[in-house]
């Protein structure tokens, strides 16, 4: 056997031996049930929809706020209004990076950290002619990844949701109808927006 072939055989044996000694007992990452994933989303959205957050510090293009149960979250971005003819648009584009941010919903408490965080995009378009609504559309996306801890469990939650909604202009009971659908922590969901927290 030539010297080069001997070295090749030894290298193959070394690789195979290393593979045979690989530890395959590593536990898979913890997964949230669909209900737990919904609770995580509800807790996160309360943070997103807080109209009077406690601001810890101002940053370039945003702010760091205090989370409901401790920890903090950095917000970057904001909203822009646009008026063209009979059409008014509001575009919101915000990046949210929780940092050991504690939230809860339905008795489930989570500590969430951006991995890298979540991007919220919402577009509202209103068309009114002679003072009457012709159309009123709300669309958006919620996309990103959160690292979470709950009790002695931990893992990551990938979020890829699409919002499609429109207002219910009932003068006695106004609201919003629509869905938030897509993938949430490994679960395919179709959420009635009326069931989401609004404050």
mmCIF file of C-alpha atoms in Angstrom:
data_model
loop_
_atom_site.group_PDB
_atom_site.id
_atom_site.type_symbol
_atom_site.label_atom_id
_atom_site.label_comp_id
_atom_site.label_asym_id
_atom_site.label_seq_id
_atom_site.Cartn_x
_atom_site.Cartn_y
_atom_site.Cartn_z
ATOM 1 C CA UNK A 1 0.000 0.000 0.000
ATOM 2 C CA UNK A 2 1.367 3.387 -0.951
ATOM 3 C CA UNK A 3 2.011 5.986 1.692
ATOM 4 C CA UNK A 4 -0.725 8.271 0.304
ATOM 5 C CA UNK A 5 -3.296 5.462 0.328
ATOM 6 C CA UNK A 6 -2.313 4.570 3.899
ATOM 7 C CA UNK A 7 -2.884 8.170 5.002
ATOM 8 C CA UNK A 8 -6.274 8.253 3.216
ATOM 9 C CA UNK A 9 -7.356 5.022 4.944
ATOM 10 C CA UNK A 10 -6.281 6.392 8.320
ATOM 11 C CA UNK A 11 -8.176 9.626 7.718
ATOM 12 C CA UNK A 12 -11.371 7.751 6.794
ATOM 13 C CA UNK A 13 -11.064 5.590 9.894
ATOM 14 C CA UNK A 14 -10.581 8.687 12.043
ATOM 15 C CA UNK A 15 -13.708 10.361 10.607
ATOM 16 C CA UNK A 16 -15.809 7.213 10.997
ATOM 17 C CA UNK A 17 -14.535 6.731 14.518
ATOM 18 C CA UNK A 18 -15.372 10.311 15.415
ATOM 19 C CA UNK A 19 -18.865 9.849 14.017
ATOM 20 C CA UNK A 20 -19.351 6.671 16.013
ATOM 21 C CA UNK A 21 -18.451 8.516 19.203
ATOM 22 C CA UNK A 22 -20.823 11.433 18.529
ATOM 23 C CA UNK A 23 -23.237 11.988 21.434
ATOM 24 C CA UNK A 24 -26.744 11.549 20.041
ATOM 25 C CA UNK A 25 -28.455 11.905 23.428
ATOM 26 C CA UNK A 26 -28.886 15.675 23.159
ATOM 27 C CA UNK A 27 -32.456 16.538 24.057
ATOM 28 C CA UNK A 28 -34.495 18.298 21.345
ATOM 29 C CA UNK A 29 -35.370 21.912 22.025
ATOM 30 C CA UNK A 30 -38.456 22.426 24.165
ATOM 31 C CA UNK A 31 -41.625 23.126 22.203
ATOM 32 C CA UNK A 32 -44.644 25.145 23.265
ATOM 33 C CA UNK A 33 -48.106 23.706 22.832
ATOM 34 C CA UNK A 34 -50.379 25.693 20.550
ATOM 35 C CA UNK A 35 -52.170 27.196 23.560
ATOM 36 C CA UNK A 36 -48.867 28.170 25.162
ATOM 37 C CA UNK A 37 -47.771 29.719 21.870
ATOM 38 C CA UNK A 38 -51.004 31.734 21.818
ATOM 39 C CA UNK A 39 -50.348 32.867 25.398
ATOM 40 C CA UNK A 40 -46.814 33.903 24.442
ATOM 41 C CA UNK A 41 -48.208 35.947 21.549
ATOM 42 C CA UNK A 42 -50.865 37.540 23.783
ATOM 43 C CA UNK A 43 -48.234 38.524 26.351
ATOM 44 C CA UNK A 44 -45.972 39.923 23.655
ATOM 45 C CA UNK A 45 -48.767 41.921 22.024
ATOM 46 C CA UNK A 46 -49.700 43.592 25.300
ATOM 47 C CA UNK A 47 -46.138 44.899 25.274
ATOM 48 C CA UNK A 48 -46.512 46.047 21.660
ATOM 49 C CA UNK A 49 -49.870 47.771 22.231
ATOM 50 C CA UNK A 50 -49.053 49.557 25.494
ATOM 51 C CA UNK A 51 -50.133 53.158 24.858
ATOM 52 C CA UNK A 52 -48.366 54.564 27.932
ATOM 53 C CA UNK A 53 -45.132 52.590 28.333
ATOM 54 C CA UNK A 54 -42.567 53.442 30.969
ATOM 55 C CA UNK A 55 -39.611 54.770 28.983
ATOM 56 C CA UNK A 56 -36.203 53.848 30.425
ATOM 57 C CA UNK A 57 -34.147 55.700 27.833
ATOM 58 C CA UNK A 58 -34.367 57.315 24.421
ATOM 59 C CA UNK A 59 -32.336 55.864 21.544
ATOM 60 C CA UNK A 60 -31.611 56.960 17.993
ATOM 61 C CA UNK A 61 -34.894 56.271 16.243
ATOM 62 C CA UNK A 62 -36.647 54.706 19.212
ATOM 63 C CA UNK A 63 -36.692 53.988 22.915
ATOM 64 C CA UNK A 64 -36.086 51.327 25.544
ATOM 65 C CA UNK A 65 -39.190 50.629 27.616
ATOM 66 C CA UNK A 66 -39.940 48.696 30.778
ATOM 67 C CA UNK A 67 -41.763 45.386 30.389
ATOM 68 C CA UNK A 68 -44.936 44.657 32.411
ATOM 69 C CA UNK A 69 -43.310 42.180 34.837
ATOM 70 C CA UNK A 70 -39.665 43.259 34.585
ATOM 71 C CA UNK A 71 -36.948 43.413 31.997
ATOM 72 C CA UNK A 72 -37.008 45.746 29.043
ATOM 73 C CA UNK A 73 -37.549 45.980 25.300
ATOM 74 C CA UNK A 74 -36.029 48.200 22.657
ATOM 75 C CA UNK A 75 -38.322 49.724 20.041
ATOM 76 C CA UNK A 76 -36.963 51.087 16.754
ATOM 77 C CA UNK A 77 -39.025 52.713 14.023
ATOM 78 C CA UNK A 78 -42.425 54.349 13.985
ATOM 79 C CA UNK A 79 -45.305 55.413 11.766
ATOM 80 C CA UNK A 80 -45.821 57.645 8.759
ATOM 81 C CA UNK A 81 -49.015 59.204 7.416
ATOM 82 C CA UNK A 82 -49.626 59.848 3.739
ATOM 83 C CA UNK A 83 -52.523 61.655 2.036
ATOM 84 C CA UNK A 84 -53.041 61.358 -1.719
ATOM 85 C CA UNK A 85 -56.318 62.603 -3.159
ATOM 86 C CA UNK A 86 -59.173 60.718 -1.503
ATOM 87 C CA UNK A 87 -56.800 58.165 0.040
ATOM 88 C CA UNK A 88 -55.177 58.297 3.462
ATOM 89 C CA UNK A 89 -52.531 55.784 4.501
ATOM 90 C CA UNK A 90 -50.841 55.028 7.802
ATOM 91 C CA UNK A 91 -47.765 52.815 7.687
ATOM 92 C CA UNK A 92 -46.227 51.484 10.894
ATOM 93 C CA UNK A 93 -42.856 49.738 10.822
ATOM 94 C CA UNK A 94 -41.365 48.806 14.192
ATOM 95 C CA UNK A 95 -38.560 46.469 15.248
ATOM 96 C CA UNK A 96 -38.949 45.151 18.794
ATOM 97 C CA UNK A 97 -36.040 43.570 20.652
ATOM 98 C CA UNK A 98 -37.054 42.237 24.094
ATOM 99 C CA UNK A 99 -34.242 41.844 26.626
ATOM 100 C CA UNK A 100 -35.141 39.434 29.455
ATOM 101 C CA UNK A 101 -38.629 40.901 29.146
ATOM 102 C CA UNK A 102 -41.223 39.220 31.353
ATOM 103 C CA UNK A 103 -44.795 38.952 30.087
ATOM 104 C CA UNK A 104 -47.792 36.806 30.950
ATOM 105 C CA UNK A 105 -51.175 35.734 29.619
ATOM 106 C CA UNK A 106 -53.792 33.276 30.858
ATOM 107 C CA UNK A 107 -51.633 32.299 33.836
ATOM 108 C CA UNK A 108 -48.570 31.462 31.724
ATOM 109 C CA UNK A 109 -45.496 33.630 32.329
ATOM 110 C CA UNK A 110 -42.626 33.952 29.877
ATOM 111 C CA UNK A 111 -39.266 35.675 29.808
ATOM 112 C CA UNK A 112 -38.555 36.635 26.209
ATOM 113 C CA UNK A 113 -35.394 37.862 24.521
ATOM 114 C CA UNK A 114 -34.958 38.926 20.918
ATOM 115 C CA UNK A 115 -33.427 36.218 18.768
ATOM 116 C CA UNK A 116 -33.111 38.611 16.901
ATOM 117 C CA UNK A 117 -36.515 40.100 17.744
ATOM 118 C CA UNK A 118 -39.798 40.832 15.972
ATOM 119 C CA UNK A 119 -40.662 43.199 13.140
ATOM 120 C CA UNK A 120 -44.203 44.583 13.129
ATOM 121 C CA UNK A 121 -45.512 46.130 9.926
ATOM 122 C CA UNK A 122 -49.054 47.482 9.664
ATOM 123 C CA UNK A 123 -50.661 49.427 6.827
ATOM 124 C CA UNK A 124 -54.032 51.156 7.099
ATOM 125 C CA UNK A 125 -55.589 52.559 3.925
ATOM 126 C CA UNK A 126 -58.770 54.625 3.924
ATOM 127 C CA UNK A 127 -60.551 55.818 0.812
ATOM 128 C CA UNK A 128 -63.318 58.373 1.393
ATOM 129 C CA UNK A 129 -65.289 60.202 -1.270
ATOM 130 C CA UNK A 130 -67.496 63.150 -0.307
ATOM 131 C CA UNK A 131 -67.180 62.214 3.336
ATOM 132 C CA UNK A 132 -68.302 58.596 2.844
ATOM 133 C CA UNK A 133 -66.012 55.587 3.329
ATOM 134 C CA UNK A 134 -65.419 53.722 0.090
ATOM 135 C CA UNK A 135 -62.915 51.288 1.571
ATOM 136 C CA UNK A 136 -60.973 50.767 4.758
ATOM 137 C CA UNK A 137 -58.279 48.079 4.668
ATOM 138 C CA UNK A 138 -55.834 46.942 7.322
ATOM 139 C CA UNK A 139 -52.941 44.625 6.448
ATOM 140 C CA UNK A 140 -49.699 43.736 8.133
ATOM 141 C CA UNK A 141 -47.119 41.187 9.166
ATOM 142 C CA UNK A 142 -45.512 40.033 12.397
ATOM 143 C CA UNK A 143 -42.210 38.292 11.643
ATOM 144 C CA UNK A 144 -39.218 37.306 13.769
ATOM 145 C CA UNK A 145 -37.879 34.983 16.442
ATOM 146 C CA UNK A 146 -38.049 35.117 20.227
ATOM 147 C CA UNK A 147 -36.049 33.086 22.706
ATOM 148 C CA UNK A 148 -38.316 32.182 25.622
ATOM 149 C CA UNK A 149 -38.114 30.753 29.116
ATOM 150 C CA UNK A 150 -41.032 29.490 31.180
ATOM 151 C CA UNK A 151 -40.337 27.775 34.482
ATOM 152 C CA UNK A 152 -37.544 25.270 33.857
ATOM 153 C CA UNK A 153 -38.271 25.131 30.118
ATOM 154 C CA UNK A 154 -36.729 27.185 27.327
ATOM 155 C CA UNK A 155 -36.644 27.333 23.559
ATOM 156 C CA UNK A 156 -37.193 29.591 20.570
ATOM 157 C CA UNK A 157 -40.368 30.660 18.832
ATOM 158 C CA UNK A 158 -40.372 31.549 15.138
ATOM 159 C CA UNK A 159 -43.193 33.925 14.191
ATOM 160 C CA UNK A 160 -44.446 34.461 10.638
ATOM 161 C CA UNK A 161 -47.962 35.893 10.721
ATOM 162 C CA UNK A 162 -50.008 37.896 8.222
ATOM 163 C CA UNK A 163 -52.727 40.312 9.306
ATOM 164 C CA UNK A 164 -55.807 40.902 7.174
ATOM 165 C CA UNK A 165 -58.534 42.995 8.774
ATOM 166 C CA UNK A 166 -61.162 45.642 8.281
ATOM 167 C CA UNK A 167 -63.128 47.835 10.676
ATOM 168 C CA UNK A 168 -66.638 47.062 11.851
ATOM 169 C CA UNK A 169 -68.263 50.502 11.701
ATOM 170 C CA UNK A 170 -71.325 49.540 13.756
ATOM 171 C CA UNK A 171 -72.008 52.812 15.662
ATOM 172 C CA UNK A 172 -73.172 50.902 18.749
ATOM 173 C CA UNK A 173 -70.336 48.383 18.844
ATOM 174 C CA UNK A 174 -67.418 49.428 16.622
ATOM 175 C CA UNK A 175 -64.439 47.115 16.310
ATOM 176 C CA UNK A 176 -62.231 45.220 13.911
ATOM 177 C CA UNK A 177 -62.841 41.957 12.097
ATOM 178 C CA UNK A 178 -60.184 39.858 10.457
ATOM 179 C CA UNK A 179 -57.508 37.244 10.969
ATOM 180 C CA UNK A 180 -53.869 36.896 11.947
ATOM 181 C CA UNK A 181 -52.691 33.732 10.266
ATOM 182 C CA UNK A 182 -49.494 31.822 9.574
ATOM 183 C CA UNK A 183 -46.885 30.003 11.673
ATOM 184 C CA UNK A 184 -46.433 30.557 15.403
ATOM 185 C CA UNK A 185 -43.864 28.538 17.373
ATOM 186 C CA UNK A 186 -44.169 25.650 14.929
ATOM 187 C CA UNK A 187 -47.978 25.691 14.862
ATOM 188 C CA UNK A 188 -50.145 26.769 11.948
ATOM 189 C CA UNK A 189 -52.660 29.235 13.366
ATOM 190 C CA UNK A 190 -55.614 31.253 12.158
ATOM 191 C CA UNK A 191 -56.454 33.770 14.877
ATOM 192 C CA UNK A 192 -59.571 35.912 15.040
ATOM 193 C CA UNK A 193 -58.233 39.434 15.704
ATOM 194 C CA UNK A 194 -61.206 40.040 17.997
ATOM 195 C CA UNK A 195 -59.613 37.533 20.399
ATOM 196 C CA UNK A 196 -56.290 39.403 20.579
ATOM 197 C CA UNK A 197 -55.545 41.791 23.440
ATOM 198 C CA UNK A 198 -56.076 45.421 22.445
ATOM 199 C CA UNK A 199 -54.499 47.143 25.419
#
